[in-house]
Coordinates of C-alpha atoms and ligand atoms in Angstrom, one line a residue:
M489 CA 36.3 7.7 -22.2
M490 CA 39.0 7.9 -24.8
L491 CA 40.4 4.8 -26.5
K492 CA 43.8 4.0 -25.1
I493 CA 45.7 2.3 -27.9
G494 CA 49.3 1.9 -29.0
S495 CA 51.8 -0.8 -29.9
H496 CA 55.0 -2.5 -29.0
M497 CA 57.9 -0.1 -29.5
D498 CA 61.6 -0.8 -29.7
L499 CA 63.8 0.7 -27.0
K500 CA 67.0 1.5 -28.7
A501 CA 70.0 3.8 -28.6
P502 CA 70.5 6.7 -28.6
D503 CA 67.1 8.1 -27.5
Y504 CA 65.4 5.0 -26.1
L505 CA 62.1 5.9 -24.4
L506 CA 62.1 9.4 -25.8
A507 CA 62.3 8.0 -29.4
A508 CA 59.6 5.4 -28.6
V509 CA 57.3 8.1 -27.3
K510 CA 57.9 10.3 -30.4
K511 CA 57.2 7.3 -32.7
T512 CA 54.0 6.6 -30.6
I513 CA 52.8 10.1 -31.3
E514 CA 53.6 9.9 -35.0
N515 CA 51.6 6.7 -35.1
G516 CA 48.5 8.5 -33.7
A517 CA 48.7 6.4 -30.6
N518 CA 48.5 7.3 -26.9
A519 CA 49.9 4.2 -25.3
L520 CA 53.0 2.0 -25.8
M521 CA 54.7 -1.1 -24.6
V522 CA 58.5 -1.7 -24.4
Y523 CA 60.9 -4.4 -23.3
T524 CA 63.7 -2.9 -21.2
G525 CA 66.2 -5.0 -23.2
A526 CA 66.2 -7.9 -25.6
P527 CA 63.1 -10.0 -24.8
Q528 CA 65.1 -13.3 -25.1
N529 CA 67.8 -12.5 -22.6
T530 CA 68.4 -10.8 -19.2
I531 CA 71.1 -8.4 -20.2
R532 CA 69.8 -5.0 -19.2
K533 CA 71.2 -1.5 -19.6
D534 CA 71.0 1.1 -16.8
V535 CA 67.5 2.7 -17.1
N536 CA 69.2 6.1 -16.6
L537 CA 70.3 5.9 -20.2
F538 CA 66.7 5.8 -21.4
K539 CA 66.0 9.6 -21.5
L540 CA 63.2 9.0 -19.0
E541 CA 62.7 12.6 -17.9
E542 CA 62.4 14.0 -21.5
A543 CA 60.1 11.0 -22.4
H544 CA 57.8 11.6 -19.6
K545 CA 57.7 15.3 -20.3
L546 CA 56.7 14.6 -23.8
M547 CA 54.1 12.1 -22.6
N548 CA 52.6 14.7 -20.4
E549 CA 52.4 17.3 -23.1
S550 CA 50.8 14.7 -25.5
E551 CA 48.3 13.4 -22.9
I552 CA 49.9 10.0 -22.8
E553 CA 49.1 8.7 -19.3
A554 CA 52.0 7.2 -17.3
S555 CA 49.7 4.2 -16.8
S556 CA 49.6 3.7 -20.6
L557 CA 53.4 3.1 -20.7
I558 CA 53.5 -0.7 -20.4
I559 CA 56.6 -2.8 -19.7
H560 CA 57.0 -6.4 -20.8
A561 CA 59.2 -8.7 -18.8
P562 CA 61.8 -10.7 -20.7
Y563 CA 60.2 -14.0 -21.8
I564 CA 63.2 -16.0 -20.6
I565 CA 61.8 -15.7 -17.0
N566 CA 60.3 -19.1 -16.2
L567 CA 58.9 -19.1 -12.7
G568 CA 57.2 -22.4 -13.5
N569 CA 60.5 -24.3 -13.7
C570 CA 60.6 -27.1 -11.2
E571 CA 63.8 -28.7 -12.5
K572 CA 66.8 -26.5 -12.0
E573 CA 66.9 -24.6 -8.8
E574 CA 69.5 -22.3 -10.3
T575 CA 67.3 -21.3 -13.2
Y576 CA 64.4 -20.8 -10.9
E577 CA 66.4 -18.5 -8.6
L578 CA 67.6 -16.6 -11.6
A579 CA 64.0 -16.1 -12.8
V580 CA 63.0 -14.7 -9.4
R581 CA 66.0 -12.4 -9.3
V582 CA 65.4 -11.1 -12.8
L583 CA 61.7 -10.5 -12.0
T584 CA 62.6 -8.7 -8.8
D585 CA 65.0 -6.5 -10.8
E586 CA 62.4 -5.9 -13.5
L587 CA 59.9 -4.7 -11.0
Q588 CA 62.5 -2.1 -9.8
R589 CA 63.3 -1.1 -13.4
T590 CA 59.6 -0.7 -14.2
K591 CA 59.2 1.6 -11.2
K592 CA 62.2 3.6 -12.1
M593 CA 60.8 4.0 -15.6
G594 CA 57.8 5.6 -14.2
A595 CA 55.5 2.8 -15.4
K596 CA 52.8 1.0 -13.4
Y597 CA 52.3 -2.2 -15.3
L598 CA 54.7 -5.1 -15.9
V599 CA 53.4 -7.8 -18.3
L600 CA 54.7 -11.3 -17.4
H601 CA 54.3 -14.7 -19.1
P602 CA 53.3 -17.0 -16.2
G603 CA 55.8 -19.7 -17.2
S604 CA 56.1 -23.2 -18.5
A605 CA 55.7 -26.5 -16.6
L606 CA 58.3 -28.4 -18.7
K607 CA 58.1 -31.9 -17.3
A608 CA 56.2 -31.1 -14.1
T609 CA 52.5 -31.1 -13.7
H610 CA 50.6 -27.9 -14.2
E611 CA 49.7 -28.0 -10.5
E612 CA 53.3 -28.3 -9.4
S613 CA 54.4 -25.6 -11.8
I614 CA 51.6 -23.2 -10.7
A615 CA 52.7 -23.6 -7.0
R616 CA 56.3 -22.6 -8.1
I617 CA 55.0 -19.6 -10.0
I618 CA 53.0 -18.5 -6.9
K619 CA 56.0 -18.9 -4.7
G620 CA 58.2 -17.0 -7.1
L621 CA 55.8 -14.1 -7.5
N622 CA 55.5 -13.8 -3.8
L623 CA 59.2 -13.7 -3.4
A624 CA 59.8 -11.2 -6.2
M625 CA 56.9 -8.9 -5.0
K626 CA 58.1 -8.7 -1.4
D627 CA 59.6 -5.3 -1.6
N628 CA 57.3 -4.0 -4.4
D629 CA 55.0 -1.2 -3.5
S630 CA 54.0 0.4 -6.8
V631 CA 54.2 -1.9 -9.8
T632 CA 51.3 -4.2 -10.8
I633 CA 52.3 -7.5 -12.5
L634 CA 49.9 -8.5 -15.3
L635 CA 49.8 -12.2 -15.9
E636 CA 49.5 -12.7 -19.7
T637 CA 47.0 -15.3 -21.0
M638 CA 48.9 -17.8 -23.1
A639 CA 48.3 -19.9 -26.2
G640 CA 49.2 -23.1 -24.5
K641 CA 52.2 -23.8 -26.7
G642 CA 54.3 -26.6 -25.3
S643 CA 53.9 -26.7 -21.6
E644 CA 52.8 -23.1 -21.1
I645 CA 50.9 -22.2 -18.0
G646 CA 48.1 -19.7 -18.3
S647 CA 46.2 -20.8 -21.4
S648 CA 42.9 -21.0 -19.4
F649 CA 41.3 -18.4 -17.1
E650 CA 41.2 -21.2 -14.5
E651 CA 45.0 -21.3 -14.4
I652 CA 45.3 -17.5 -14.2
K653 CA 42.9 -17.5 -11.3
A654 CA 44.8 -20.3 -9.6
I655 CA 47.9 -18.2 -9.7
I656 CA 46.2 -15.0 -8.6
D657 CA 44.5 -16.9 -5.7
G658 CA 48.0 -17.7 -4.3
V659 CA 49.5 -14.2 -4.7
E660 CA 49.6 -12.5 -1.3
D661 CA 49.7 -8.9 -2.6
K662 CA 46.4 -8.7 -4.4
E663 CA 46.7 -5.0 -4.9
H664 CA 49.6 -5.5 -7.4
I665 CA 48.4 -8.4 -9.5
G666 CA 46.3 -8.3 -12.7
V667 CA 45.8 -9.7 -16.1
C668 CA 47.0 -9.0 -19.7
L669 CA 44.5 -10.5 -22.2
D670 CA 46.2 -11.5 -25.5
T671 CA 43.6 -12.0 -28.2
C672 CA 45.8 -14.2 -30.4
H673 CA 46.7 -16.3 -27.3
I674 CA 43.2 -16.8 -26.1
H675 CA 42.0 -17.7 -29.6
D676 CA 44.8 -20.2 -30.0
A677 CA 44.0 -21.5 -26.5
G678 CA 40.5 -22.3 -27.7
Y679 CA 38.3 -19.4 -26.7
D680 CA 35.8 -18.4 -29.4
L681 CA 36.2 -14.7 -30.2
N682 CA 33.1 -14.8 -32.4
D683 CA 31.3 -14.7 -29.0
F684 CA 33.4 -12.4 -27.0
D685 CA 30.6 -11.6 -24.5
N686 CA 30.6 -15.2 -23.6
V687 CA 34.4 -15.2 -23.2
L688 CA 34.2 -12.2 -20.8
A689 CA 31.4 -13.9 -18.9
E690 CA 33.6 -17.0 -18.5
F691 CA 36.4 -14.8 -17.2
N692 CA 34.0 -12.9 -14.9
S693 CA 32.8 -16.1 -13.4
L694 CA 36.3 -16.6 -12.1
L695 CA 37.9 -13.2 -11.7
P696 CA 36.7 -9.6 -11.8
L697 CA 36.9 -8.0 -15.2
D698 CA 38.7 -4.9 -13.9
L699 CA 41.8 -7.0 -13.3
I700 CA 42.3 -6.8 -17.1
K701 CA 44.5 -3.7 -17.4
V702 CA 46.0 -4.5 -20.8
V703 CA 44.7 -6.2 -23.9
H704 CA 47.3 -7.4 -26.5
V705 CA 45.4 -6.9 -29.8
N706 CA 46.7 -9.4 -32.4
D707 CA 45.1 -11.5 -35.1
S708 CA 46.2 -15.1 -35.3
K709 CA 47.7 -17.1 -38.2
N710 CA 46.2 -20.3 -36.8
L711 CA 42.8 -21.9 -36.2
R712 CA 41.1 -21.6 -32.8
G713 CA 42.6 -24.1 -30.4
A714 CA 45.8 -24.6 -32.4
H715 CA 48.0 -23.7 -29.4
K716 CA 50.5 -22.1 -31.8
D717 CA 51.0 -18.5 -30.8
R718 CA 51.7 -16.9 -34.2
H719 CA 50.5 -13.3 -34.4
E720 CA 49.0 -12.0 -37.6
N721 CA 48.2 -8.5 -38.8
I722 CA 44.8 -7.1 -37.9
G723 CA 42.2 -8.4 -40.3
Y724 CA 44.4 -10.9 -42.0
G725 CA 44.0 -13.8 -39.6
E726 CA 41.6 -16.3 -38.1
I727 CA 40.1 -13.8 -35.6
G728 CA 39.2 -11.2 -38.1
F729 CA 38.8 -7.4 -38.1
D730 CA 35.3 -7.2 -36.8
N731 CA 35.9 -9.5 -33.9
L732 CA 39.0 -7.5 -32.9
L733 CA 37.1 -4.2 -33.2
N734 CA 34.4 -5.6 -31.0
I735 CA 37.1 -6.4 -28.3
I736 CA 38.9 -3.1 -28.7
Y737 CA 35.7 -1.1 -28.2
H738 CA 34.0 -3.4 -25.7
P739 CA 32.3 -1.3 -23.1
L740 CA 33.5 -3.7 -20.3
L741 CA 37.1 -3.1 -21.3
T742 CA 37.1 0.6 -21.8
N743 CA 39.8 1.2 -19.2
A744 CA 42.2 -1.4 -20.5
V745 CA 45.1 -0.2 -22.6
K746 CA 45.1 -1.9 -26.0
I747 CA 48.5 -2.8 -27.4
L748 CA 49.3 -4.1 -30.9
E749 CA 52.0 -6.8 -31.2
T750 CA 51.3 -7.6 -34.8
P751 CA 54.2 -8.7 -37.1
Y752 CA 56.1 -6.4 -39.4
V753 CA 54.8 -6.8 -42.9
N754 CA 57.2 -8.6 -45.2
K755 CA 59.6 -8.4 -42.3
E756 CA 60.3 -4.7 -42.8
I757 CA 57.1 -2.6 -42.8
A758 CA 55.9 -1.6 -39.3
P759 CA 52.2 -2.0 -39.5
Y760 CA 51.2 -0.1 -36.4
K761 CA 50.4 3.4 -37.8
A762 CA 48.1 1.9 -40.5
E763 CA 46.5 -0.5 -38.1
I764 CA 45.8 2.1 -35.5
E765 CA 44.2 4.3 -38.3
M766 CA 42.0 1.3 -39.4
I767 CA 40.9 0.8 -35.8
K768 CA 40.1 4.4 -35.2
N769 CA 38.2 4.6 -38.5
K770 CA 36.6 1.2 -37.7
E771 CA 37.2 0.2 -41.3
F772 CA 39.5 -2.5 -42.6
K773 CA 41.9 -1.6 -45.5
D774 CA 43.5 -4.4 -47.4
L775 CA 46.9 -2.7 -47.6
W776 CA 49.1 -5.7 -47.7
A777 CA 47.3 -8.1 -49.9
E778 CA 50.5 -8.7 -52.0
F779 CA 52.3 -10.1 -48.9
K780 CA 49.5 -12.2 -47.5
Ligands
LIG326 FE1 53.7 -11.5 -24.2
LIG327 FE1 51.1 -10.8 -26.0
LIG328 ZN1 52.2 -14.2 -28.6

């Protein structure tokens, strides 16, 4: 089975998805993840502008599977909000829309941050998240929502596999729910990636491993359990190159699409092409020592 790997890609005028796919190919990748607009807001352009047909044609020719095109929902969506009814309703509406947009884009997977409890208890917040997911998924027949494992920054929900399971247990449409495992987030949440087999065993004691459809591959700037969520370039952080390689090539995660969300080096150099090369060669190269 071939490694499915790629990175976050900008979706921008004039060529949008077509440009993102071209860049993916240039990077030696065969997968990509995009936000359908700015991640911090809900302003969205018509997907018909995105050169979808040409992009999918090129994907086809380049053996990029449609299921390796991943959409990330805007992170402003907070289904866990128990305070303002308006904000909650907006979140449900945005998610409903985003499911439609994902379908129109010819993608199968939509990554979603579960939400934040704010002042509520995690239990109350999880109940809201479940309700919101069930509402938003009512008319969805094709897109699978992937709940992302979170670092546990602030009042984030989803920093333990138990919380992810609690949400999934409440989702009615089990066919269309899965998990996106973020390496930086689980490390920051306290999972020990020096013993990834044990981490997977813990997951598997709660949920089937084949629910993990996407892995966000990021190193972390912070110590294990720091609850910070600051991504680092591959091999420059606290997780380390070998541990990340072990995850990327783990036989139990072969089918999962691996997506890099590492930071630009010195705020300007896109690291993805070089990082993908290192991963394929299974050899770390200290390319950015001067900036680290
Ligand atoms: Fe995310
Ligand atoms: Fe992530
Ligand atoms: Zn993150």
